mmCIF file of C-alpha atoms in Angstrom:
data_model
loop_
_atom_site.group_PDB
_atom_site.id
_atom_site.type_symbol
_atom_site.label_atom_id
_atom_site.label_comp_id
_atom_site.label_asym_id
_atom_site.label_seq_id
_atom_site.Cartn_x
_atom_site.Cartn_y
_atom_site.Cartn_z
ATOM 1 C CA MET P 1 -65.567 -71.027 122.236
ATOM 2 C CA PHE P 2 -68.531 -70.180 124.642
ATOM 3 C CA SER P 3 -66.391 -71.565 127.470
ATOM 4 C CA LEU P 4 -63.474 -69.491 126.429
ATOM 5 C CA LEU P 5 -65.845 -66.259 126.195
ATOM 6 C CA TRP P 6 -67.167 -67.281 129.569
ATOM 7 C CA ARG P 7 -63.663 -67.248 131.026
ATOM 8 C CA PHE P 8 -62.503 -64.220 129.216
ATOM 9 C CA VAL P 9 -64.965 -61.977 131.096
ATOM 10 C CA PRO P 10 -63.615 -61.344 134.641
ATOM 11 C CA GLY P 11 -65.616 -60.793 137.841
ATOM 12 C CA PRO P 12 -68.312 -62.775 139.733
ATOM 13 C CA VAL P 13 -71.125 -64.958 137.913
ATOM 14 C CA TRP P 14 -73.829 -62.213 138.035
ATOM 15 C CA LEU P 15 -71.283 -59.564 136.483
ATOM 16 C CA ARG P 16 -70.274 -62.104 133.895
ATOM 17 C CA ILE P 17 -73.778 -62.699 132.915
ATOM 18 C CA LEU P 18 -74.530 -58.995 132.749
ATOM 19 C CA VAL P 19 -71.560 -58.380 130.595
ATOM 20 C CA LEU P 20 -72.429 -61.053 128.138
ATOM 21 C CA LEU P 21 -76.053 -59.975 128.087
ATOM 22 C CA VAL P 22 -74.897 -56.304 127.139
ATOM 23 C CA VAL P 23 -72.433 -57.877 124.307
ATOM 24 C CA LEU P 24 -75.556 -59.951 122.983
ATOM 25 C CA ALA P 25 -77.653 -56.891 122.932
ATOM 26 C CA ALA P 26 -74.995 -54.941 121.051
ATOM 27 C CA LEU P 27 -74.490 -57.870 118.454
ATOM 28 C CA VAL P 28 -78.289 -57.981 117.896
ATOM 29 C CA TRP P 29 -78.412 -54.110 117.409
ATOM 30 C CA VAL P 30 -75.506 -54.386 114.868
ATOM 31 C CA LEU P 31 -77.197 -57.076 113.047
ATOM 32 C CA VAL P 32 -80.654 -55.385 112.896
ATOM 33 C CA THR P 33 -79.214 -52.036 112.008
ATOM 34 C CA TYR P 34 -76.549 -52.755 109.455
ATOM 35 C CA ALA P 35 -76.164 -56.674 108.571
ATOM 36 C CA TYR P 36 -79.893 -57.473 108.006
ATOM 37 C CA PRO P 37 -80.869 -54.578 105.956
ATOM 38 C CA TYR P 38 -77.619 -55.060 103.837
ATOM 39 C CA ALA P 39 -78.622 -58.812 103.260
ATOM 40 C CA SER P 40 -82.129 -57.889 102.425
ATOM 41 C CA LEU P 41 -80.656 -55.844 99.363
ATOM 42 C CA LEU P 42 -78.721 -58.955 98.424
ATOM 43 C CA LEU P 43 -81.562 -61.295 98.125
ATOM 44 C CA VAL P 44 -83.498 -61.055 94.950
ATOM 45 C CA PRO P 45 -87.173 -60.324 95.282
ATOM 46 C CA ASN P 46 -89.660 -62.023 93.045
ATOM 47 C CA GLN P 47 -90.489 -60.450 89.634
ATOM 48 C CA SER P 48 -93.863 -58.677 89.989
ATOM 49 C CA THR P 49 -94.241 -56.974 86.509
ATOM 50 C CA VAL P 50 -95.334 -58.370 83.254
ATOM 51 C CA GLY P 51 -93.272 -58.095 80.017
ATOM 52 C CA GLY P 52 -90.242 -57.008 82.180
ATOM 53 C CA MET Z 1 -39.466 -78.834 157.822
ATOM 54 C CA VAL Z 2 -37.658 -78.510 154.407
ATOM 55 C CA GLU Z 3 -39.992 -80.920 152.812
ATOM 56 C CA ASP Z 4 -43.129 -79.576 154.322
ATOM 57 C CA HIS Z 5 -42.219 -76.103 153.111
ATOM 58 C CA SER Z 6 -41.911 -77.185 149.611
ATOM 59 C CA ALA Z 7 -45.081 -78.951 149.652
ATOM 60 C CA ALA Z 8 -46.896 -75.920 150.790
ATOM 61 C CA ALA Z 9 -45.250 -73.925 147.916
ATOM 62 C CA GLU Z 10 -46.335 -76.480 145.437
ATOM 63 C CA SER Z 11 -49.884 -76.553 146.553
ATOM 64 C CA GLU Z 12 -49.932 -72.628 146.431
ATOM 65 C CA VAL Z 13 -48.677 -72.708 143.003
ATOM 66 C CA ALA Z 14 -51.230 -75.196 141.906
ATOM 67 C CA ARG Z 15 -54.065 -73.051 143.483
ATOM 68 C CA HIS Z 16 -53.019 -70.097 141.459
ATOM 69 C CA ARG Z 17 -52.886 -72.154 138.193
ATOM 70 C CA GLY Z 18 -56.365 -73.315 139.037
ATOM 71 C CA GLY Z 19 -54.863 -76.800 138.939
ATOM 72 C CA PRO Z 20 -56.677 -80.097 140.119
ATOM 73 C CA THR Z 21 -56.113 -79.552 143.775
ATOM 74 C CA HIS Z 22 -58.077 -76.411 144.012
ATOM 75 C CA ARG Z 23 -61.299 -76.747 145.716
ATOM 76 C CA GLY Z 24 -61.444 -80.359 144.426
ATOM 77 C CA LYS Z 25 -62.769 -79.387 141.177
ATOM 78 C CA LYS Z 26 -62.387 -81.825 138.204
ATOM 79 C CA PRO Z 27 -59.665 -81.051 135.742
ATOM 80 C CA ARG Z 28 -61.132 -78.964 132.754
ATOM 81 C CA ALA Z 29 -61.347 -80.991 129.386
ATOM 82 C CA LYS Z 30 -59.109 -79.961 126.588
ATOM 83 C CA LEU Z 31 -61.380 -77.718 124.155
ATOM 84 C CA SER Z 32 -61.972 -79.720 120.975
ATOM 85 C CA PRO Z 33 -62.020 -78.146 117.555
ATOM 86 C CA LEU Z 34 -65.175 -79.937 117.013
ATOM 87 C CA THR Z 35 -66.766 -78.063 119.888
ATOM 88 C CA VAL Z 36 -65.767 -74.713 118.544
ATOM 89 C CA ILE Z 37 -66.884 -75.699 114.988
ATOM 90 C CA GLY Z 38 -70.352 -76.852 116.244
ATOM 91 C CA GLU Z 39 -70.557 -73.551 118.310
ATOM 92 C CA LEU Z 40 -69.721 -71.408 115.513
ATOM 93 C CA LEU Z 41 -72.461 -73.181 113.304
ATOM 94 C CA PHE Z 42 -74.907 -72.843 116.094
ATOM 95 C CA THR Z 43 -74.272 -69.137 116.281
ATOM 96 C CA CYS Z 44 -74.433 -68.646 112.326
ATOM 97 C CA GLY Z 45 -77.840 -70.625 112.651
ATOM 98 C CA LEU Z 46 -79.066 -68.336 115.104
ATOM 99 C CA ILE Z 47 -78.177 -65.334 112.960
ATOM 100 C CA VAL Z 48 -79.890 -66.767 109.947
ATOM 101 C CA LEU Z 49 -82.946 -67.429 112.101
ATOM 102 C CA GLY Z 50 -82.819 -64.131 113.553
ATOM 103 C CA TYR Z 51 -82.791 -62.654 109.734
ATOM 104 C CA PHE Z 52 -86.083 -64.232 108.880
ATOM 105 C CA GLY Z 53 -87.665 -63.028 112.181
ATOM 106 C CA TRP Z 54 -86.383 -59.388 111.200
ATOM 107 C CA GLN Z 55 -87.619 -59.595 107.656
ATOM 108 C CA GLN Z 56 -91.292 -60.466 108.863
ATOM 109 C CA PHE Z 57 -91.075 -57.585 111.362
ATOM 110 C CA HIS Z 58 -89.510 -55.223 108.826
ATOM 111 C CA THR Z 59 -91.790 -55.750 106.068
ATOM 112 C CA GLU Z 60 -95.162 -56.294 107.992
ATOM 113 C CA VAL Z 61 -94.534 -53.599 110.618
ATOM 114 C CA GLN Z 62 -91.764 -51.130 110.057
ATOM 115 C CA VAL Z 63 -92.375 -50.396 106.213
ATOM 116 C CA VAL Z 64 -96.059 -50.555 106.767
ATOM 117 C CA ALA Z 65 -96.035 -48.037 109.374
ATOM 118 C CA GLU Z 66 -93.552 -45.793 107.399
ATOM 119 C CA GLN Z 67 -95.870 -45.905 104.310
ATOM 120 C CA GLN Z 68 -98.734 -44.719 106.341
ATOM 121 C CA ASP Z 69 -96.722 -41.738 107.834
ATOM 122 C CA LEU Z 70 -95.520 -40.927 104.214
ATOM 123 C CA ALA Z 71 -99.158 -41.165 102.837
ATOM 124 C CA ALA Z 72 -100.424 -38.830 105.510
ATOM 125 C CA ASP Z 73 -97.667 -36.219 104.715
ATOM 126 C CA ASP Z 74 -98.445 -36.526 101.039
ATOM 127 C CA ALA Z 75 -102.283 -35.915 101.723
ATOM 128 C CA ALA Z 76 -101.444 -32.891 103.790
ATOM 129 C CA ARG Z 77 -99.205 -31.347 101.306
ATOM 130 C CA TRP Z 78 -101.715 -31.975 98.302
ATOM 131 C CA THR Z 79 -104.812 -30.481 100.483
ATOM 132 C CA VAL Z 80 -102.598 -27.356 101.353
ATOM 133 C CA THR Z 81 -100.937 -27.140 97.735
ATOM 134 C CA PRO Z 82 -103.440 -27.784 95.074
ATOM 135 C CA PRO Z 83 -102.035 -28.903 91.641
ATOM 136 C CA GLU Z 84 -102.044 -25.361 90.050
ATOM 137 C CA GLU Z 85 -98.155 -25.649 90.044
ATOM 138 C CA ALA Z 86 -98.401 -28.230 87.580
ATOM 139 C CA PRO Z 87 -97.077 -26.851 83.983
ATOM 140 C CA GLU Z 88 -100.314 -27.683 82.330
ATOM 141 C CA PRO Z 89 -103.901 -27.812 83.758
ATOM 142 C CA ALA Z 90 -105.299 -31.293 84.306
ATOM 143 C CA ARG Z 91 -106.764 -32.913 81.263
ATOM 144 C CA TRP Z 92 -110.451 -34.002 81.530
ATOM 145 C CA ASP Z 93 -111.730 -37.536 80.586
ATOM 146 C CA GLY Z 94 -115.404 -36.760 80.624
ATOM 147 C CA ASP Z 95 -116.190 -35.285 83.995
ATOM 148 C CA ILE Z 96 -113.111 -36.427 85.615
ATOM 149 C CA PRO Z 97 -109.774 -34.427 85.862
ATOM 150 C CA VAL Z 98 -106.681 -36.582 85.078
ATOM 151 C CA LEU Z 99 -103.256 -35.985 86.401
ATOM 152 C CA ALA Z 100 -100.619 -34.920 83.921
ATOM 153 C CA GLU Z 101 -98.084 -37.672 83.453
ATOM 154 C CA PRO Z 102 -95.419 -37.483 86.375
ATOM 155 C CA ALA Z 103 -91.719 -37.617 85.995
ATOM 156 C CA PRO Z 104 -89.990 -41.184 86.317
ATOM 157 C CA ALA Z 105 -89.787 -42.267 90.030
ATOM 158 C CA GLU Z 106 -91.902 -39.202 90.901
ATOM 159 C CA VAL Z 107 -94.652 -40.230 93.672
ATOM 160 C CA PHE Z 108 -98.107 -39.154 92.226
ATOM 161 C CA GLY Z 109 -100.522 -40.932 94.520
ATOM 162 C CA VAL Z 110 -101.405 -42.966 97.369
ATOM 163 C CA LEU Z 111 -103.407 -46.180 97.472
ATOM 164 C CA TYR Z 112 -105.749 -47.115 100.032
ATOM 165 C CA VAL Z 113 -107.205 -50.707 100.214
ATOM 166 C CA PRO Z 114 -109.004 -51.573 103.258
ATOM 167 C CA ALA Z 115 -109.105 -55.214 102.121
ATOM 168 C CA PHE Z 116 -105.356 -55.028 102.564
ATOM 169 C CA GLY Z 117 -105.710 -54.040 106.097
ATOM 170 C CA PRO Z 118 -107.901 -51.154 107.568
ATOM 171 C CA GLU Z 119 -104.920 -48.769 107.820
ATOM 172 C CA TYR Z 120 -103.412 -49.726 104.657
ATOM 173 C CA ALA Z 121 -101.784 -47.088 102.607
ATOM 174 C CA ASN Z 122 -99.026 -47.309 99.937
ATOM 175 C CA ARG Z 123 -97.382 -44.584 97.852
ATOM 176 C CA MET Z 124 -97.418 -44.846 94.160
ATOM 177 C CA ALA Z 125 -94.696 -43.729 91.725
ATOM 178 C CA GLU Z 126 -94.167 -43.495 88.010
ATOM 179 C CA THR Z 127 -92.601 -46.532 86.151
ATOM 180 C CA THR Z 128 -91.977 -49.851 87.268
ATOM 181 C CA ASP Z 129 -88.206 -49.641 87.662
ATOM 182 C CA TRP Z 130 -86.770 -52.187 90.050
ATOM 183 C CA TRP Z 131 -84.288 -49.900 92.271
ATOM 184 C CA THR Z 132 -86.095 -46.486 91.701
ATOM 185 C CA VAL Z 133 -89.682 -47.364 92.589
ATOM 186 C CA LEU Z 134 -90.574 -51.029 93.165
ATOM 187 C CA ASN Z 135 -87.956 -51.981 95.698
ATOM 188 C CA LEU Z 136 -87.782 -48.864 97.775
ATOM 189 C CA ASP Z 137 -89.400 -48.886 101.107
ATOM 190 C CA LYS Z 138 -90.746 -45.434 100.566
ATOM 191 C CA LYS Z 139 -92.468 -46.169 97.296
ATOM 192 C CA GLY Z 140 -93.115 -49.711 96.437
ATOM 193 C CA ILE Z 141 -95.870 -49.490 93.897
ATOM 194 C CA GLY Z 142 -94.944 -48.573 90.250
ATOM 195 C CA HIS Z 143 -97.248 -47.174 87.574
ATOM 196 C CA TYR Z 144 -96.535 -48.773 84.078
ATOM 197 C CA GLU Z 145 -95.592 -45.468 82.233
ATOM 198 C CA THR Z 146 -97.302 -46.938 79.089
ATOM 199 C CA THR Z 147 -100.569 -47.097 80.705
ATOM 200 C CA GLN Z 148 -103.082 -44.348 81.548
ATOM 201 C CA MET Z 149 -103.382 -42.290 84.791
ATOM 202 C CA PRO Z 150 -106.055 -42.645 87.365
ATOM 203 C CA GLY Z 151 -109.496 -41.586 86.196
ATOM 204 C CA ALA Z 152 -108.613 -41.566 82.442
ATOM 205 C CA PHE Z 153 -110.313 -43.767 79.911
ATOM 206 C CA GLY Z 154 -108.310 -46.970 79.631
ATOM 207 C CA ASN Z 155 -106.182 -48.766 82.010
ATOM 208 C CA PHE Z 156 -104.393 -47.527 84.987
ATOM 209 C CA ALA Z 157 -101.933 -50.475 85.732
ATOM 210 C CA VAL Z 158 -99.489 -50.652 88.680
ATOM 211 C CA ALA Z 159 -97.159 -53.428 89.995
ATOM 212 C CA GLY Z 160 -96.039 -54.233 93.487
ATOM 213 C CA HIS Z 161 -94.133 -57.106 95.413
ATOM 214 C CA ARG Z 162 -96.359 -59.457 97.138
ATOM 215 C CA SER Z 163 -93.590 -61.291 99.092
ATOM 216 C CA GLY Z 164 -89.828 -61.284 99.465
ATOM 217 C CA PRO Z 165 -87.184 -59.255 101.454
ATOM 218 C CA LEU Z 166 -88.170 -55.843 100.512
ATOM 219 C CA ILE Z 167 -91.205 -53.804 100.689
ATOM 220 C CA ASN Z 168 -94.370 -55.981 99.915
ATOM 221 C CA SER Z 169 -97.084 -53.572 98.848
ATOM 222 C CA PHE Z 170 -99.526 -56.258 97.315
ATOM 223 C CA ARG Z 171 -98.981 -58.783 100.254
ATOM 224 C CA GLU Z 172 -102.751 -59.331 100.762
ATOM 225 C CA VAL Z 173 -103.913 -59.103 97.079
ATOM 226 C CA MET Z 174 -105.754 -62.514 97.473
ATOM 227 C CA ASN Z 175 -107.915 -60.903 100.223
ATOM 228 C CA LEU Z 176 -109.849 -58.823 97.662
ATOM 229 C CA HIS Z 177 -113.600 -59.839 97.203
ATOM 230 C CA VAL Z 178 -115.731 -58.524 94.347
ATOM 231 C CA GLY Z 179 -116.868 -55.125 95.023
ATOM 232 C CA ASP Z 180 -113.993 -54.215 97.523
ATOM 233 C CA PRO Z 181 -112.982 -50.753 97.019
ATOM 234 C CA LEU Z 182 -109.481 -49.412 96.023
ATOM 235 C CA TYR Z 183 -108.942 -45.727 96.668
ATOM 236 C CA VAL Z 184 -106.431 -43.729 94.782
ATOM 237 C CA GLN Z 185 -105.623 -40.156 96.141
ATOM 238 C CA THR Z 186 -103.738 -37.899 93.960
ATOM 239 C CA PRO Z 187 -103.199 -34.189 93.958
ATOM 240 C CA GLN Z 188 -106.391 -33.907 91.727
ATOM 241 C CA GLY Z 189 -108.728 -35.936 94.123
ATOM 242 C CA TRP Z 190 -109.890 -39.362 95.229
ATOM 243 C CA TYR Z 191 -110.508 -42.060 92.610
ATOM 244 C CA THR Z 192 -112.617 -45.103 93.748
ATOM 245 C CA TYR Z 193 -112.179 -48.446 91.979
ATOM 246 C CA ARG Z 194 -114.068 -51.472 92.742
ATOM 247 C CA PHE Z 195 -112.386 -54.965 92.551
ATOM 248 C CA ARG Z 196 -113.798 -57.281 89.890
ATOM 249 C CA SER Z 197 -111.570 -60.464 89.215
ATOM 250 C CA ILE Z 198 -108.213 -61.879 89.467
ATOM 251 C CA GLU Z 199 -106.490 -64.144 87.105
ATOM 252 C CA TYR Z 200 -103.181 -65.926 86.892
ATOM 253 C CA VAL Z 201 -100.881 -65.194 83.641
ATOM 254 C CA LEU Z 202 -97.466 -65.947 82.382
ATOM 255 C CA PRO Z 203 -95.060 -62.925 82.696
ATOM 256 C CA THR Z 204 -95.026 -62.510 78.892
ATOM 257 C CA GLU Z 205 -98.813 -61.765 78.757
ATOM 258 C CA VAL Z 206 -98.359 -58.018 78.437
ATOM 259 C CA ASP Z 207 -102.009 -57.566 76.951
ATOM 260 C CA VAL Z 208 -103.226 -57.376 80.695
ATOM 261 C CA LEU Z 209 -101.822 -53.783 80.233
ATOM 262 C CA ASN Z 210 -104.240 -52.982 77.284
ATOM 263 C CA PRO Z 211 -106.437 -49.937 77.504
ATOM 264 C CA PHE Z 212 -109.172 -52.769 77.997
ATOM 265 C CA PRO Z 213 -107.211 -55.586 79.403
ATOM 266 C CA ARG Z 214 -107.029 -58.611 77.318
ATOM 267 C CA LEU Z 215 -108.696 -56.910 74.181
ATOM 268 C CA GLU Z 216 -107.047 -55.079 71.266
ATOM 269 C CA GLY Z 217 -108.168 -51.596 70.381
ATOM 270 C CA LYS Z 218 -108.205 -47.999 71.309
ATOM 271 C CA PRO Z 219 -109.333 -46.756 74.691
ATOM 272 C CA GLY Z 220 -113.160 -46.887 74.968
ATOM 273 C CA GLU Z 221 -114.955 -45.115 77.832
ATOM 274 C CA ASP Z 222 -113.962 -47.732 80.320
ATOM 275 C CA ARG Z 223 -111.913 -46.927 83.319
ATOM 276 C CA ILE Z 224 -109.836 -49.970 84.463
ATOM 277 C CA MET Z 225 -107.376 -50.304 87.297
ATOM 278 C CA THR Z 226 -104.871 -53.410 87.074
ATOM 279 C CA LEU Z 227 -102.693 -54.567 89.768
ATOM 280 C CA THR Z 228 -99.853 -57.039 88.755
ATOM 281 C CA THR Z 229 -97.704 -59.013 91.319
ATOM 282 C CA CYS Z 230 -96.029 -62.208 91.710
ATOM 283 C CA HIS Z 231 -97.231 -65.638 91.933
ATOM 284 C CA PRO Z 232 -96.917 -67.994 93.823
ATOM 285 C CA LYS Z 233 -96.539 -65.991 96.798
ATOM 286 C CA GLN Z 234 -93.459 -66.813 98.459
ATOM 287 C CA SER Z 235 -91.436 -68.615 95.808
ATOM 288 C CA GLY Z 236 -92.651 -67.230 92.647
ATOM 289 C CA SER Z 237 -91.438 -65.267 89.389
ATOM 290 C CA ALA Z 238 -92.904 -68.172 87.351
ATOM 291 C CA GLU Z 239 -96.429 -66.496 87.212
ATOM 292 C CA ARG Z 240 -98.091 -63.252 87.725
ATOM 293 C CA ALA Z 241 -101.246 -62.710 89.661
ATOM 294 C CA ILE Z 242 -103.268 -59.783 88.053
ATOM 295 C CA ALA Z 243 -106.188 -58.224 89.911
ATOM 296 C CA TYR Z 244 -108.801 -56.131 87.901
ATOM 297 C CA ALA Z 245 -110.736 -53.325 89.268
ATOM 298 C CA VAL Z 246 -113.415 -50.930 87.521
ATOM 299 C CA PHE Z 247 -113.774 -47.074 88.191
ATOM 300 C CA ASP Z 248 -116.619 -46.254 90.605
ATOM 301 C CA ASP Z 249 -116.448 -42.762 91.849
ATOM 302 C CA TYR Z 250 -114.639 -39.257 91.863
ATOM 303 C CA ARG Z 251 -114.360 -36.752 94.708
ATOM 304 C CA PRO Z 252 -112.311 -33.576 94.587
ATOM 305 C CA LEU Z 253 -109.921 -33.212 97.606
ATOM 306 C CA SER Z 254 -111.928 -30.283 98.795
ATOM 307 C CA GLU Z 255 -114.847 -32.679 99.542
ATOM 308 C CA GLY Z 256 -112.707 -34.583 101.796
ATOM 309 C CA PRO Z 257 -112.050 -38.352 101.677
ATOM 310 C CA PRO Z 258 -114.713 -41.037 100.815
ATOM 311 C CA PRO Z 259 -116.813 -41.590 103.985
ATOM 312 C CA GLU Z 260 -116.457 -45.370 103.444
ATOM 313 C CA LEU Z 261 -112.827 -45.098 103.575
ATOM 314 C CA ALA Z 262 -112.680 -42.783 106.546
ATOM 315 C CA ALA Z 263 -114.988 -44.958 108.475
ATOM 316 C CA VAL Z 264 -112.223 -47.588 108.587
ATOM 317 C CA ASN Z 265 -108.982 -45.796 108.253
ATOM 318 C CA SER Z 266 -108.155 -43.468 111.151
ATOM 319 C CA ARG Z 267 -105.370 -41.667 109.517
ATOM 320 C CA VAL Z 268 -107.679 -40.767 106.615
ATOM 321 C CA ALA Z 269 -110.593 -39.762 109.191
ATOM 322 C CA GLU Z 270 -108.012 -37.068 110.343
ATOM 323 C CA GLN Z 271 -107.922 -35.741 106.902
ATOM 324 C CA SER Z 272 -111.743 -35.274 106.958
ATOM 325 C CA ALA Z 273 -111.685 -33.813 110.525
ATOM 326 C CA ASN Z 274 -109.909 -30.605 109.047
ATOM 327 C CA PRO Z 275 -111.229 -30.619 105.431
ATOM 328 C CA THR Z 276 -109.769 -27.931 103.145
ATOM 329 C CA LYS Z 277 -111.862 -24.861 102.841
ATOM 330 C CA PRO Z 278 -112.525 -23.864 99.166
ATOM 331 C CA GLN Z 279 -111.370 -20.280 99.954
ATOM 332 C CA ASP Z 280 -107.956 -21.807 100.876
ATOM 333 C CA ASN Z 281 -107.221 -22.709 97.424
ATOM 334 C CA PRO Z 282 -108.978 -20.586 95.067
ATOM 335 C CA VAL Z 283 -106.643 -21.401 92.153
ATOM 336 C CA GLU Z 284 -107.768 -24.950 92.269
ATOM 337 C CA HIS Z 285 -111.273 -23.988 91.612
ATOM 338 C CA SER Z 286 -110.557 -21.534 88.769
ATOM 339 C CA ALA Z 287 -108.591 -24.376 87.310
ATOM 340 C CA LEU Z 288 -110.840 -27.187 87.652
ATOM 341 C CA GLY Z 289 -113.824 -25.026 87.230
ATOM 342 C CA VAL Z 290 -116.574 -27.348 88.398
ATOM 343 C CA ALA Z 291 -114.560 -28.971 91.264
ATOM 344 C CA ASP Z 292 -117.288 -28.188 93.776
ATOM 345 C CA GLU Z 293 -119.811 -30.210 91.738
ATOM 346 C CA LYS Z 294 -120.032 -33.839 92.626
ATOM 347 C CA VAL Z 295 -119.258 -35.931 89.584
ATOM 348 C CA GLY Z 296 -120.328 -39.530 89.576
ATOM 349 C CA LEU Z 297 -120.146 -41.983 86.563
#
């Protein structure tokens, strides 16, 4: 999978690394902005009230 | 000649295909499905690991900073707009004004606890409802609507999360030592409570919310504050940790924040740098009467 990704990106080695780093940064941004906050709402927090 | 030509063409084709003759590289191994599965699992693992890092950062840095900003906004609003807009003037318990019962989910105060962190500030809202108060990053501490308000005779009981994926208002509740101050700021003023003790109870033991915790009877002249949160810290809904504090002091907003708090909390110190002048809110003075008078116990 990683090797396919590497061959998919055109250009010399430094450009491939640059492109893949940009893709990685975009992926992290999507995770932090959308995926992780959404996941945190699905995880059940501990009960903190009495009698509830 | 003919043979040479065809051989040259063949090697040309092989080079274009990236075949074995090209620059003497080894032939590429076939991509195994196991490799793909392994790499996918590895990626998923990294994503999950990233979640744990993000959750720590979010609950301990981002939410905390957001709460401090919101608390500063609230304080600025309250000092500019005194509580005369409340439908009825504040009730008085002894010498201390008591805020009228707020509407459900309404933010009525800010809690400052230097033992939770020098800059700690967290808003408090009415009711302990799960998704309108307790779980929200902008609120996070809920007041049991069956208990009394700050400064009133009886028990001012609040709940908050101690760990977990959402806001952790009471994360450092075990840092409290006897005598540590807990400051409650409302539109009516500053109420100082001092920590006394902590105990562990089962979730069913609702008598911790009694006007005098654990005892039956009508409210006396004691003013108690009770914090309820989960226990054990990371994995616990099995028990509750209950922290008790007793009332110590009251200051009207016009006198500025308690000096002991302003000394450690820079955001609160900014409030005292430009205290509200009495003439700025004459209505508060007419409504509260003796607001200028320092009232103690």
